[in-house]
Amino acid sequence: MPTMPFNITRRAKRLSEQRWLLDAIISLMGPDWDQGRLGYMSSTCGHDSQGDFIGLRQRIKTYNDMTREFMQAARRRELRAEAELKLGHDSTARESFFTASIHSLWWSAVVDRGKHTSESRSESEEDGLLCQVHPARGSAHRAHRCAV
């Protein structure tokens, strides 16, 4: 799945022509080719999530792999958190929902979710992505949802 919507890729002629160079650099150096993105993303998550980030480093070989792999990791972590909620492990579930929201940051930062509804949750859901709502529920402090 392409990282950027087709209408933007079509207008970005230079990016389209030189994508092979970016893919070669990522396959050689990994997803941290330009900045330590996985390092600073994983530092906010618990030790339990480090395996997710190691797996991301191993599976991302091209620029277009990033969106797919980050969203699959977010969905896996979200499913795990939902299972932990059913078991009554609220604290662990909150950590997993937080990790899922960190994984989904790549998707929300790069692509307009409204144009790719097949990969994102439906826009009609009142809470949006579950992983962005659940960490605030049941916390000791008051939290409000806000959009920037």
Short mmCIF file of N, CA and C in Angstrom, two decimals:
data_model
loop_
_atom_site.label_atom_id
_atom_site.label_comp_id
_atom_site.label_asym_id
_atom_site.label_seq_id
_atom_site.Cartn_x
_atom_site.Cartn_y
_atom_site.Cartn_z
N MET A 1 0.84 -1.18 0.00
CA MET A 1 0.00 0.00 0.00
C MET A 1 0.88 1.24 0.00
N PRO A 2 0.65 2.15 -0.92
CA PRO A 2 1.46 3.36 -0.95
C PRO A 2 1.27 4.19 0.32
N THR A 3 2.33 4.87 0.71
CA THR A 3 2.27 5.69 1.90
C THR A 3 1.48 6.97 1.66
N MET A 4 1.67 7.56 0.50
CA MET A 4 0.97 8.81 0.19
C MET A 4 -0.17 8.55 -0.77
N PRO A 5 -1.23 9.32 -0.67
CA PRO A 5 -2.34 9.17 -1.62
C PRO A 5 -1.86 9.40 -3.05
N PHE A 6 -2.55 8.76 -3.99
CA PHE A 6 -2.15 8.79 -5.39
C PHE A 6 -2.11 10.21 -5.93
N ASN A 7 -3.08 11.05 -5.57
CA ASN A 7 -3.10 12.41 -6.12
C ASN A 7 -1.89 13.23 -5.68
N ILE A 8 -1.34 12.97 -4.51
CA ILE A 8 -0.13 13.67 -4.08
C ILE A 8 1.09 13.09 -4.77
N THR A 9 1.15 11.76 -4.88
CA THR A 9 2.27 11.11 -5.56
C THR A 9 2.36 11.55 -7.01
N ARG A 10 1.22 11.69 -7.65
CA ARG A 10 1.19 12.11 -9.05
C ARG A 10 1.75 13.52 -9.21
N ARG A 11 1.48 14.41 -8.25
CA ARG A 11 1.98 15.78 -8.33
C ARG A 11 3.44 15.89 -7.94
N ALA A 12 3.93 14.97 -7.11
CA ALA A 12 5.32 15.01 -6.64
C ALA A 12 6.19 14.23 -7.61
N LYS A 13 6.47 14.81 -8.74
CA LYS A 13 7.19 14.12 -9.81
C LYS A 13 8.58 13.68 -9.36
N ARG A 14 9.28 14.55 -8.66
CA ARG A 14 10.64 14.22 -8.24
C ARG A 14 10.65 13.04 -7.28
N LEU A 15 9.70 13.01 -6.36
CA LEU A 15 9.61 11.88 -5.43
C LEU A 15 9.32 10.59 -6.19
N SER A 16 8.43 10.66 -7.15
CA SER A 16 8.09 9.47 -7.94
C SER A 16 9.30 8.96 -8.71
N GLU A 17 10.06 9.87 -9.29
CA GLU A 17 11.21 9.47 -10.09
C GLU A 17 12.37 8.96 -9.24
N GLN A 18 12.49 9.45 -8.03
CA GLN A 18 13.63 9.08 -7.20
C GLN A 18 13.26 8.19 -6.03
N ARG A 19 12.09 7.58 -6.08
CA ARG A 19 11.66 6.68 -5.00
C ARG A 19 12.61 5.50 -4.87
N TRP A 20 13.18 5.05 -5.97
CA TRP A 20 14.10 3.92 -5.95
C TRP A 20 15.30 4.22 -5.05
N LEU A 21 15.76 5.49 -5.05
CA LEU A 21 16.89 5.87 -4.22
C LEU A 21 16.53 5.81 -2.74
N LEU A 22 15.37 6.34 -2.41
CA LEU A 22 14.88 6.29 -1.03
C LEU A 22 14.69 4.84 -0.56
N ASP A 23 14.13 4.00 -1.42
CA ASP A 23 13.95 2.59 -1.07
C ASP A 23 15.29 1.88 -0.87
N ALA A 24 16.30 2.22 -1.69
CA ALA A 24 17.62 1.61 -1.54
C ALA A 24 18.26 2.00 -0.21
N ILE A 25 18.09 3.26 0.18
CA ILE A 25 18.66 3.72 1.45
C ILE A 25 17.95 3.05 2.62
N ILE A 26 16.63 2.93 2.55
CA ILE A 26 15.88 2.29 3.65
C ILE A 26 16.22 0.81 3.74
N SER A 27 16.37 0.13 2.60
CA SER A 27 16.72 -1.29 2.67
C SER A 27 18.12 -1.50 3.23
N LEU A 28 19.01 -0.52 3.02
CA LEU A 28 20.37 -0.61 3.54
C LEU A 28 20.47 -0.22 5.00
N MET A 29 19.81 0.89 5.38
CA MET A 29 19.97 1.44 6.72
C MET A 29 18.79 1.18 7.64
N GLY A 30 17.65 0.76 7.10
CA GLY A 30 16.47 0.50 7.91
C GLY A 30 15.58 1.73 8.01
N PRO A 31 14.49 1.61 8.76
CA PRO A 31 13.52 2.71 8.85
C PRO A 31 14.05 3.94 9.58
N ASP A 32 15.17 3.81 10.25
CA ASP A 32 15.78 4.95 10.94
C ASP A 32 16.82 5.63 10.08
N TRP A 33 16.63 5.65 8.78
CA TRP A 33 17.61 6.19 7.84
C TRP A 33 17.80 7.69 7.98
N ASP A 34 16.78 8.43 8.38
CA ASP A 34 16.90 9.88 8.44
C ASP A 34 16.91 10.42 9.86
N GLN A 35 16.31 9.70 10.78
CA GLN A 35 16.25 10.11 12.18
C GLN A 35 15.97 8.87 13.02
N GLY A 36 16.19 8.95 14.29
CA GLY A 36 15.97 7.79 15.16
C GLY A 36 14.52 7.61 15.53
N ARG A 37 13.65 7.55 14.53
CA ARG A 37 12.19 7.54 14.79
C ARG A 37 11.77 6.38 15.68
N LEU A 38 12.25 5.17 15.41
CA LEU A 38 11.81 4.04 16.23
C LEU A 38 12.38 4.12 17.64
N GLY A 39 13.54 4.70 17.77
CA GLY A 39 14.13 4.87 19.10
C GLY A 39 13.33 5.80 19.97
N TYR A 40 12.97 6.96 19.44
CA TYR A 40 12.22 7.89 20.27
C TYR A 40 10.76 7.49 20.40
N MET A 41 10.22 6.74 19.43
CA MET A 41 8.85 6.25 19.58
C MET A 41 8.79 5.16 20.65
N SER A 42 9.79 4.28 20.66
CA SER A 42 9.76 3.18 21.61
C SER A 42 10.11 3.62 23.03
N SER A 43 10.78 4.75 23.17
CA SER A 43 11.17 5.18 24.51
C SER A 43 9.98 5.56 25.38
N THR A 44 8.85 5.92 24.77
CA THR A 44 7.67 6.28 25.55
C THR A 44 6.83 5.06 25.93
N CYS A 45 7.08 3.95 25.27
CA CYS A 45 6.31 2.73 25.53
C CYS A 45 7.05 1.85 26.54
N GLY A 46 6.36 0.90 27.09
CA GLY A 46 6.96 0.02 28.09
C GLY A 46 7.89 -1.01 27.49
N HIS A 47 8.53 -1.77 28.37
CA HIS A 47 9.46 -2.81 27.92
C HIS A 47 8.75 -3.89 27.13
N ASP A 48 7.49 -4.08 27.41
CA ASP A 48 6.71 -5.11 26.74
C ASP A 48 6.57 -4.85 25.24
N SER A 49 6.71 -3.60 24.83
CA SER A 49 6.51 -3.25 23.43
C SER A 49 7.79 -3.24 22.61
N GLN A 50 8.91 -3.47 23.21
CA GLN A 50 10.17 -3.39 22.47
C GLN A 50 10.24 -4.41 21.33
N GLY A 51 9.60 -5.55 21.50
CA GLY A 51 9.56 -6.55 20.44
C GLY A 51 8.83 -6.04 19.20
N ASP A 52 7.81 -5.20 19.40
CA ASP A 52 7.11 -4.59 18.26
C ASP A 52 8.06 -3.76 17.42
N PHE A 53 8.88 -2.96 18.08
CA PHE A 53 9.78 -2.07 17.36
C PHE A 53 10.93 -2.82 16.71
N ILE A 54 11.39 -3.89 17.34
CA ILE A 54 12.42 -4.72 16.71
C ILE A 54 11.86 -5.37 15.45
N GLY A 55 10.62 -5.85 15.54
CA GLY A 55 9.97 -6.45 14.36
C GLY A 55 9.77 -5.43 13.25
N LEU A 56 9.43 -4.20 13.60
CA LEU A 56 9.28 -3.15 12.59
C LEU A 56 10.59 -2.90 11.86
N ARG A 57 11.70 -2.86 12.61
CA ARG A 57 13.00 -2.66 11.98
C ARG A 57 13.33 -3.77 10.99
N GLN A 58 12.94 -5.00 11.32
CA GLN A 58 13.24 -6.14 10.45
C GLN A 58 12.34 -6.19 9.22
N ARG A 59 11.07 -5.78 9.36
CA ARG A 59 10.12 -5.94 8.26
C ARG A 59 10.07 -4.77 7.28
N ILE A 60 10.50 -3.59 7.69
CA ILE A 60 10.43 -2.43 6.80
C ILE A 60 11.65 -2.43 5.89
N LYS A 61 11.41 -2.62 4.60
CA LYS A 61 12.48 -2.65 3.61
C LYS A 61 12.37 -1.53 2.58
N THR A 62 11.17 -0.93 2.41
CA THR A 62 10.97 0.18 1.50
C THR A 62 10.12 1.24 2.19
N TYR A 63 10.05 2.41 1.58
CA TYR A 63 9.26 3.50 2.14
C TYR A 63 7.78 3.14 2.22
N ASN A 64 7.29 2.45 1.22
CA ASN A 64 5.87 2.07 1.21
C ASN A 64 5.54 1.00 2.25
N ASP A 65 6.54 0.28 2.75
CA ASP A 65 6.31 -0.72 3.79
C ASP A 65 5.96 -0.08 5.13
N MET A 66 6.37 1.16 5.33
CA MET A 66 6.21 1.78 6.65
C MET A 66 4.75 1.86 7.07
N THR A 67 3.89 2.35 6.21
CA THR A 67 2.48 2.50 6.59
C THR A 67 1.86 1.16 6.91
N ARG A 68 2.07 0.18 6.04
CA ARG A 68 1.49 -1.13 6.26
C ARG A 68 1.98 -1.76 7.57
N GLU A 69 3.26 -1.71 7.81
CA GLU A 69 3.83 -2.35 9.00
C GLU A 69 3.43 -1.62 10.29
N PHE A 70 3.44 -0.29 10.28
CA PHE A 70 3.02 0.45 11.47
C PHE A 70 1.55 0.18 11.79
N MET A 71 0.70 0.14 10.77
CA MET A 71 -0.72 -0.10 11.03
C MET A 71 -1.00 -1.53 11.45
N GLN A 72 -0.26 -2.50 10.90
CA GLN A 72 -0.43 -3.87 11.36
C GLN A 72 0.02 -4.02 12.81
N ALA A 73 1.11 -3.36 13.16
CA ALA A 73 1.58 -3.41 14.56
C ALA A 73 0.56 -2.73 15.48
N ALA A 74 -0.02 -1.63 15.03
CA ALA A 74 -1.04 -0.94 15.85
C ALA A 74 -2.26 -1.83 16.03
N ARG A 75 -2.69 -2.47 14.98
CA ARG A 75 -3.88 -3.34 15.07
C ARG A 75 -3.61 -4.55 15.97
N ARG A 76 -2.42 -5.17 15.84
CA ARG A 76 -2.07 -6.30 16.72
C ARG A 76 -2.07 -5.87 18.18
N ARG A 77 -1.47 -4.71 18.44
CA ARG A 77 -1.40 -4.22 19.82
C ARG A 77 -2.79 -3.87 20.34
N GLU A 78 -3.64 -3.33 19.48
CA GLU A 78 -5.00 -2.99 19.88
C GLU A 78 -5.81 -4.25 20.21
N LEU A 79 -5.66 -5.29 19.40
CA LEU A 79 -6.35 -6.56 19.68
C LEU A 79 -5.87 -7.16 21.00
N ARG A 80 -4.57 -7.04 21.24
CA ARG A 80 -4.02 -7.55 22.50
C ARG A 80 -4.60 -6.77 23.69
N ALA A 81 -4.72 -5.47 23.53
CA ALA A 81 -5.27 -4.64 24.61
C ALA A 81 -6.74 -4.96 24.87
N GLU A 82 -7.50 -5.21 23.81
CA GLU A 82 -8.90 -5.58 23.99
C GLU A 82 -9.03 -6.90 24.73
N ALA A 83 -8.13 -7.85 24.43
CA ALA A 83 -8.14 -9.12 25.14
C ALA A 83 -7.78 -8.92 26.62
N GLU A 84 -6.83 -8.04 26.90
CA GLU A 84 -6.44 -7.77 28.28
C GLU A 84 -7.57 -7.09 29.05
N LEU A 85 -8.34 -6.24 28.36
CA LEU A 85 -9.50 -5.63 28.99
C LEU A 85 -10.52 -6.67 29.40
N LYS A 86 -10.75 -7.66 28.54
CA LYS A 86 -11.72 -8.71 28.85
C LYS A 86 -11.27 -9.54 30.05
N LEU A 87 -9.96 -9.66 30.22
CA LEU A 87 -9.43 -10.40 31.37
C LEU A 87 -9.42 -9.56 32.65
N GLY A 88 -9.71 -8.28 32.52
CA GLY A 88 -9.72 -7.41 33.68
C GLY A 88 -8.38 -6.78 34.01
N HIS A 89 -7.42 -6.86 33.12
CA HIS A 89 -6.10 -6.27 33.33
C HIS A 89 -6.10 -4.85 32.76
N ASP A 90 -6.72 -3.93 33.48
CA ASP A 90 -6.91 -2.57 32.97
C ASP A 90 -5.60 -1.82 32.75
N SER A 91 -4.67 -1.94 33.68
CA SER A 91 -3.40 -1.23 33.56
C SER A 91 -2.60 -1.71 32.35
N THR A 92 -2.51 -3.02 32.18
CA THR A 92 -1.79 -3.58 31.04
C THR A 92 -2.49 -3.23 29.73
N ALA A 93 -3.81 -3.24 29.75
CA ALA A 93 -4.56 -2.88 28.55
C ALA A 93 -4.31 -1.43 28.18
N ARG A 94 -4.23 -0.56 29.19
CA ARG A 94 -3.96 0.86 28.92
C ARG A 94 -2.60 1.04 28.27
N GLU A 95 -1.60 0.31 28.75
CA GLU A 95 -0.27 0.38 28.15
C GLU A 95 -0.29 -0.09 26.70
N SER A 96 -1.03 -1.17 26.43
CA SER A 96 -1.11 -1.68 25.07
C SER A 96 -1.86 -0.72 24.15
N PHE A 97 -2.93 -0.11 24.65
CA PHE A 97 -3.63 0.89 23.84
C PHE A 97 -2.72 2.08 23.55
N PHE A 98 -1.93 2.48 24.53
CA PHE A 98 -1.00 3.59 24.31
C PHE A 98 0.03 3.22 23.25
N THR A 99 0.58 2.01 23.33
CA THR A 99 1.55 1.56 22.32
C THR A 99 0.91 1.53 20.94
N ALA A 100 -0.33 1.07 20.85
CA ALA A 100 -1.03 1.05 19.56
C ALA A 100 -1.20 2.47 19.03
N SER A 101 -1.47 3.42 19.90
CA SER A 101 -1.61 4.80 19.42
C SER A 101 -0.28 5.36 18.95
N ILE A 102 0.82 4.96 19.57
CA ILE A 102 2.15 5.38 19.11
C ILE A 102 2.41 4.80 17.72
N HIS A 103 2.07 3.51 17.53
CA HIS A 103 2.24 2.91 16.20
C HIS A 103 1.40 3.62 15.15
N SER A 104 0.20 4.02 15.51
CA SER A 104 -0.69 4.64 14.53
C SER A 104 -0.31 6.09 14.24
N LEU A 105 0.64 6.65 14.99
CA LEU A 105 1.08 8.02 14.71
C LEU A 105 1.67 8.15 13.31
N TRP A 106 2.39 7.12 12.86
CA TRP A 106 2.97 7.18 11.52
C TRP A 106 1.88 7.36 10.48
N TRP A 107 0.83 6.58 10.61
CA TRP A 107 -0.28 6.66 9.66
C TRP A 107 -0.94 8.02 9.69
N SER A 108 -1.25 8.53 10.86
CA SER A 108 -1.97 9.79 10.95
C SER A 108 -1.09 10.97 10.59
N ALA A 109 0.23 10.85 10.71
CA ALA A 109 1.11 11.95 10.38
C ALA A 109 1.37 12.06 8.88
N VAL A 110 1.28 10.95 8.17
CA VAL A 110 1.67 10.95 6.76
C VAL A 110 0.48 11.01 5.82
N VAL A 111 -0.58 10.30 6.14
CA VAL A 111 -1.68 10.15 5.20
C VAL A 111 -2.97 10.71 5.78
N ASP A 112 -3.76 11.34 4.95
CA ASP A 112 -5.09 11.78 5.36
C ASP A 112 -5.97 10.55 5.48
N ARG A 113 -6.38 10.21 6.71
CA ARG A 113 -7.12 8.97 6.94
C ARG A 113 -8.44 8.93 6.19
N GLY A 114 -9.03 10.07 5.91
CA GLY A 114 -10.32 10.08 5.23
C GLY A 114 -10.27 9.53 3.82
N LYS A 115 -9.09 9.53 3.19
CA LYS A 115 -8.98 9.06 1.82
C LYS A 115 -8.70 7.57 1.74
N HIS A 116 -8.32 6.97 2.84
CA HIS A 116 -8.00 5.55 2.86
C HIS A 116 -8.85 4.84 3.90
N THR A 117 -10.14 4.78 3.69
CA THR A 117 -11.04 4.22 4.69
C THR A 117 -10.91 2.71 4.79
N SER A 118 -10.30 2.05 3.82
CA SER A 118 -10.16 0.60 3.92
C SER A 118 -9.18 0.23 5.02
N GLU A 119 -8.17 1.05 5.27
CA GLU A 119 -7.20 0.73 6.30
C GLU A 119 -7.56 1.34 7.66
N SER A 120 -8.26 2.45 7.66
CA SER A 120 -8.59 3.08 8.93
C SER A 120 -9.95 2.59 9.42
N ARG A 121 -10.22 2.87 10.68
CA ARG A 121 -11.53 2.54 11.22
C ARG A 121 -12.57 3.43 10.56
N SER A 122 -13.83 3.04 10.61
CA SER A 122 -14.86 3.83 9.94
C SER A 122 -15.01 5.19 10.60
N GLU A 123 -15.27 6.21 9.80
CA GLU A 123 -15.39 7.57 10.31
C GLU A 123 -16.67 7.76 11.12
N SER A 124 -17.61 6.82 10.99
CA SER A 124 -18.87 6.98 11.71
C SER A 124 -18.77 6.58 13.18
N GLU A 125 -17.69 5.91 13.56
CA GLU A 125 -17.53 5.55 14.96
C GLU A 125 -17.38 6.82 15.79
N GLU A 126 -18.08 6.88 16.90
CA GLU A 126 -18.08 8.11 17.68
C GLU A 126 -16.73 8.38 18.32
N ASP A 127 -15.96 7.36 18.62
CA ASP A 127 -14.68 7.57 19.29
C ASP A 127 -13.49 7.55 18.35
N GLY A 128 -13.65 7.18 17.09
CA GLY A 128 -12.51 7.08 16.18
C GLY A 128 -11.70 5.85 16.50
N LEU A 129 -10.38 5.95 16.42
CA LEU A 129 -9.51 4.82 16.72
C LEU A 129 -9.59 4.50 18.21
N LEU A 130 -9.85 3.24 18.52
CA LEU A 130 -9.95 2.84 19.92
C LEU A 130 -8.64 3.09 20.66
N CYS A 131 -7.52 2.85 19.97
CA CYS A 131 -6.23 2.99 20.65
C CYS A 131 -5.95 4.42 21.05
N GLN A 132 -6.62 5.39 20.45
CA GLN A 132 -6.39 6.78 20.83
C GLN A 132 -7.34 7.24 21.94
N VAL A 133 -8.33 6.43 22.29
CA VAL A 133 -9.31 6.81 23.29
C VAL A 133 -9.11 6.06 24.59
N HIS A 134 -8.82 4.78 24.53
CA HIS A 134 -8.77 3.94 25.73
C HIS A 134 -7.70 4.29 26.76
N PRO A 135 -6.51 4.78 26.40
CA PRO A 135 -5.55 5.08 27.46
C PRO A 135 -6.07 6.08 28.48
N ALA A 136 -6.96 6.98 28.06
CA ALA A 136 -7.49 7.99 28.98
C ALA A 136 -8.57 7.44 29.88
N ARG A 137 -9.25 6.39 29.46
CA ARG A 137 -10.33 5.82 30.28
C ARG A 137 -9.75 5.08 31.47
N GLY A 138 -10.30 5.33 32.61
CA GLY A 138 -9.88 4.62 33.81
C GLY A 138 -8.59 5.12 34.42
N SER A 139 -8.04 6.21 33.91
CA SER A 139 -6.80 6.73 34.48
C SER A 139 -7.11 7.51 35.75
N ALA A 140 -6.10 7.72 36.56
CA ALA A 140 -6.28 8.39 37.84
C ALA A 140 -6.52 9.89 37.68
N HIS A 141 -6.11 10.45 36.55
CA HIS A 141 -6.29 11.88 36.33
C HIS A 141 -7.35 12.12 35.25
N ARG A 142 -7.86 13.32 35.21
CA ARG A 142 -8.89 13.67 34.24
C ARG A 142 -8.23 13.93 32.88
N ALA A 143 -8.78 13.34 31.84
CA ALA A 143 -8.23 13.51 30.50
C ALA A 143 -9.33 13.88 29.53
N HIS A 144 -9.01 14.75 28.60
CA HIS A 144 -9.96 15.19 27.59
C HIS A 144 -9.40 14.87 26.22
N ARG A 145 -10.29 14.50 25.31
CA ARG A 145 -9.88 14.28 23.94
C ARG A 145 -9.88 15.61 23.21
N CYS A 146 -8.79 15.89 22.49
CA CYS A 146 -8.75 17.12 21.69
C CYS A 146 -8.10 16.80 20.35
N ALA A 147 -8.51 17.54 19.36
CA ALA A 147 -7.95 17.37 18.02
C ALA A 147 -7.23 18.64 17.63
N VAL A 148 -6.10 18.49 16.99
CA VAL A 148 -5.31 19.65 16.58
C VAL A 148 -5.42 19.80 15.08
#
